[in-house]
């Protein structure tokens, strides 16, 4: 009997890819989502790609009663917690919402897991907890100096989860610090479908190449980087999803809380991403240098050695594959 895994936010960009990879690995995922930043239209595609029924529950992760019902109705063995608010800029304007959803949701989930005797949890954290690192690449033991409300909510939840594991050694927790998730499922059936104008670079390039947006504003051309534009660690979303499966497998034999960078371990500048994307789509991206974006940092990319050692996981898809898969998703409409 396949282990049932609850994936909160399972209809979202990362969560949907995690659901498919969990099913491919022989698990039985169940989706919980309030569809605040996703759509039920993704669910039939998940079932098609997973090759199995994917039960889904419409609920808010802060709703303990709804969570209890899910644990009553399904033999949940473990949880992947992806549900949350994740826009850095928005988080500065809506701190109450971000702490309520990201921190309150994690607390409600952990409480119900404890009641149900479920102690295995993979948590979606973020490399934004590092702020601007002193040294690159960034190891997990680098100081945590998040620049944004969003990053601070992730740090609070990380601390909460580490404290849980210290208080009760039944807990098996993987805290995954995502660098920059990007790209789309190679089938062209899943991808980033944010409501409104995308905030992130790669989905913006998709919309510009498709003629839906005019030009790219490059936030700063005078950063202390090789070409003056911001450097990030772009990680293919399928590599990221495979990292969640590797973490779930690791927790089957490891107690306690384990913090892991999920990144490719290499940095690319905005200009390098634009060049790779133009190669993938065969079109020229209109662009202009603009002032720096508040909250941005110059450069960060992961030291992924711990994930390689503990999870036997490494990113296998490079920037060109990310751009090609993102463009395929856009050409298929880029929405559900
Ligand atoms: C990438 C680079 C920008 C848009 C985001 C989220 C963060 C995390 C990772 C979840 C930067 C530049 C961007 C534009 C630009 N997600 N850029 N013009 O900010 O590194 O992090 O993904 O955990 O929450 O904020 O990603 O894609 O916004 O920016 O020049 O119109 O592209 O300055 O250097 P970011 P991003």
Short mmCIF file of C-alpha atoms in Angstrom, two decimals, residues 62-228:
data_model
loop_
_atom_site.label_atom_id
_atom_site.label_comp_id
_atom_site.label_asym_id
_atom_site.label_seq_id
_atom_site.Cartn_x
_atom_site.Cartn_y
_atom_site.Cartn_z
CA UNK A 62 -5.02 27.67 8.88
CA UNK A 63 -8.35 25.85 9.32
CA UNK A 64 -7.60 23.22 11.98
CA UNK A 65 -11.09 21.68 11.73
CA UNK A 66 -10.66 21.19 7.98
CA UNK A 67 -7.20 19.73 8.54
CA UNK A 68 -8.58 17.29 11.15
CA UNK A 69 -11.21 16.16 8.63
CA UNK A 70 -8.51 15.49 6.03
CA UNK A 71 -6.47 13.42 8.49
CA UNK A 72 -9.66 11.56 9.44
CA UNK A 73 -10.60 10.84 5.83
CA UNK A 74 -7.17 9.84 4.52
CA UNK A 75 -4.46 7.54 6.01
CA UNK A 76 -1.85 10.30 5.86
CA UNK A 77 1.69 9.10 6.61
CA UNK A 78 3.54 12.37 5.94
CA UNK A 79 3.06 15.96 4.80
CA UNK A 80 4.74 18.25 2.26
CA UNK A 81 3.85 21.79 3.29
CA UNK A 82 3.94 24.17 0.29
CA UNK A 83 0.87 26.31 1.07
CA UNK A 84 1.77 29.91 1.82
CA UNK A 85 2.12 33.46 0.53
CA UNK A 86 5.39 34.00 -1.35
CA UNK A 87 5.64 37.41 -3.01
CA UNK A 88 8.51 39.38 -1.49
CA UNK A 89 7.23 42.78 -2.58
CA UNK A 90 3.66 42.08 -1.46
CA UNK A 91 4.89 40.82 1.91
CA UNK A 92 6.23 44.29 2.74
CA UNK A 93 2.73 45.74 2.26
CA UNK A 94 0.79 42.89 3.96
CA UNK A 95 2.83 41.71 6.97
CA UNK A 96 -0.23 40.60 8.95
CA UNK A 97 -1.46 38.36 6.13
CA UNK A 98 2.02 36.90 5.63
CA UNK A 99 2.57 36.06 9.30
CA UNK A 100 -0.99 34.77 9.65
CA UNK A 101 -0.83 32.45 6.63
CA UNK A 102 2.81 31.41 6.67
CA UNK A 103 3.35 31.14 10.43
CA UNK A 104 -0.24 30.53 11.57
CA UNK A 105 -0.73 27.93 8.87
CA UNK A 106 2.40 26.02 9.87
CA UNK A 107 1.35 26.02 13.53
CA UNK A 108 -2.17 24.79 12.73
CA UNK A 109 -0.74 22.04 10.53
CA UNK A 110 1.79 20.90 13.14
CA UNK A 111 -0.90 20.83 15.84
CA UNK A 112 -3.19 18.59 13.78
CA UNK A 113 -0.26 16.39 12.70
CA UNK A 114 0.61 15.94 16.38
CA UNK A 115 -2.98 14.99 17.24
CA UNK A 116 -3.02 12.49 14.37
CA UNK A 117 0.36 11.01 15.30
CA UNK A 118 1.89 12.02 11.94
CA UNK A 119 5.45 13.21 12.48
CA UNK A 120 7.06 13.38 9.02
CA UNK A 121 7.10 16.81 7.43
CA UNK A 122 8.86 18.37 4.41
CA UNK A 123 8.65 22.16 4.65
CA UNK A 124 8.95 24.67 1.81
CA UNK A 125 11.38 27.29 3.07
CA UNK A 126 13.33 29.83 1.03
CA UNK A 127 16.86 31.05 0.39
CA UNK A 128 15.54 34.54 1.08
CA UNK A 129 16.20 33.72 4.75
CA UNK A 130 19.88 34.44 4.01
CA UNK A 131 19.42 38.03 2.83
CA UNK A 132 22.71 39.14 1.23
CA UNK A 133 25.24 36.46 2.16
CA UNK A 134 28.80 37.41 3.18
CA UNK A 135 30.27 34.59 1.12
CA UNK A 136 29.20 32.67 -1.98
CA UNK A 137 28.15 29.94 -2.50
CA UNK A 138 25.82 29.95 0.53
CA UNK A 139 26.04 27.01 2.96
CA UNK A 140 23.15 26.16 5.31
CA UNK A 141 25.05 27.46 8.36
CA UNK A 142 25.40 30.98 6.90
CA UNK A 143 23.84 33.71 9.07
CA UNK A 144 20.09 34.25 8.55
CA UNK A 145 19.42 37.92 7.80
CA UNK A 146 16.22 38.02 5.76
CA UNK A 147 15.56 41.38 4.09
CA UNK A 148 11.81 40.90 3.67
CA UNK A 149 8.73 40.08 5.70
CA UNK A 150 8.36 36.99 3.54
CA UNK A 151 11.87 35.82 4.41
CA UNK A 152 11.27 36.55 8.10
CA UNK A 153 8.10 34.44 8.14
CA UNK A 154 10.09 31.55 6.70
CA UNK A 155 12.80 31.98 9.35
CA UNK A 156 10.16 31.97 12.13
CA UNK A 157 8.64 28.73 10.83
CA UNK A 158 12.09 27.16 10.50
CA UNK A 159 12.87 28.01 14.13
CA UNK A 160 9.47 26.69 15.21
CA UNK A 161 10.07 23.39 13.42
CA UNK A 162 13.57 23.00 14.84
CA UNK A 163 12.13 23.64 18.33
CA UNK A 164 9.42 21.01 17.73
CA UNK A 165 12.05 18.44 16.81
CA UNK A 166 14.11 19.30 19.92
CA UNK A 167 11.05 18.88 22.16
CA UNK A 168 9.99 15.51 20.73
CA UNK A 169 12.34 13.21 18.86
CA UNK A 170 9.49 11.50 17.02
CA UNK A 171 9.53 14.41 14.55
CA UNK A 172 11.19 13.87 11.19
CA UNK A 173 11.44 17.24 9.46
CA UNK A 174 13.19 18.39 6.28
CA UNK A 175 13.44 22.17 5.91
CA UNK A 176 14.11 22.85 2.23
CA UNK A 177 15.51 26.28 1.32
CA UNK A 178 14.47 26.88 -2.27
CA UNK A 179 16.69 29.12 -4.35
CA UNK A 180 14.99 30.41 -7.50
CA UNK A 181 12.45 27.90 -8.78
CA UNK A 182 11.93 28.37 -12.52
CA UNK A 183 10.82 26.59 -15.67
CA UNK A 184 7.91 24.23 -16.19
CA UNK A 185 7.11 20.53 -16.52
CA UNK A 186 8.75 19.07 -19.66
CA UNK A 187 5.32 17.82 -20.81
CA UNK A 188 4.15 21.42 -21.23
CA UNK A 189 1.11 20.59 -19.09
CA UNK A 190 2.19 22.27 -15.81
CA UNK A 191 3.82 25.61 -15.17
CA UNK A 192 3.73 28.94 -13.43
CA UNK A 193 0.24 30.45 -13.75
CA UNK A 194 0.37 33.42 -11.38
CA UNK A 195 -2.63 35.72 -11.28
CA UNK A 196 -1.88 39.12 -12.76
CA UNK A 197 1.57 40.33 -13.85
CA UNK A 198 4.31 37.91 -12.79
CA UNK A 199 6.93 39.25 -10.35
CA UNK A 200 9.67 36.75 -11.18
CA UNK A 201 12.15 37.04 -14.03
CA UNK A 202 11.51 33.88 -16.06
CA UNK A 203 7.70 34.10 -16.23
CA UNK A 204 8.10 37.80 -17.11
CA UNK A 205 10.37 36.86 -20.03
CA UNK A 206 7.69 34.41 -21.20
CA UNK A 207 5.05 37.14 -21.26
CA UNK A 208 7.37 39.60 -23.02
CA UNK A 209 8.29 37.03 -25.70
CA UNK A 210 4.58 36.26 -26.15
CA UNK A 211 3.83 39.96 -26.67
CA UNK A 212 1.72 40.16 -23.51
CA UNK A 213 4.18 42.60 -21.88
CA UNK A 214 6.29 45.26 -23.60
CA UNK A 215 9.79 45.13 -22.15
CA UNK A 216 11.90 43.92 -19.26
CA UNK A 217 12.92 46.49 -16.65
CA UNK A 218 16.33 45.30 -15.47
CA UNK A 219 16.41 46.22 -11.78
CA UNK A 220 19.87 47.67 -11.53
CA UNK A 221 22.78 47.57 -13.96
CA UNK A 222 25.38 48.59 -11.37
CA UNK A 223 25.38 45.68 -8.96
CA UNK A 224 28.85 44.38 -7.89
CA UNK A 225 28.58 41.44 -10.33
CA UNK A 226 30.42 40.54 -13.54
CA UNK A 227 27.95 42.34 -15.84
CA UNK A 228 26.33 44.61 -13.24
#
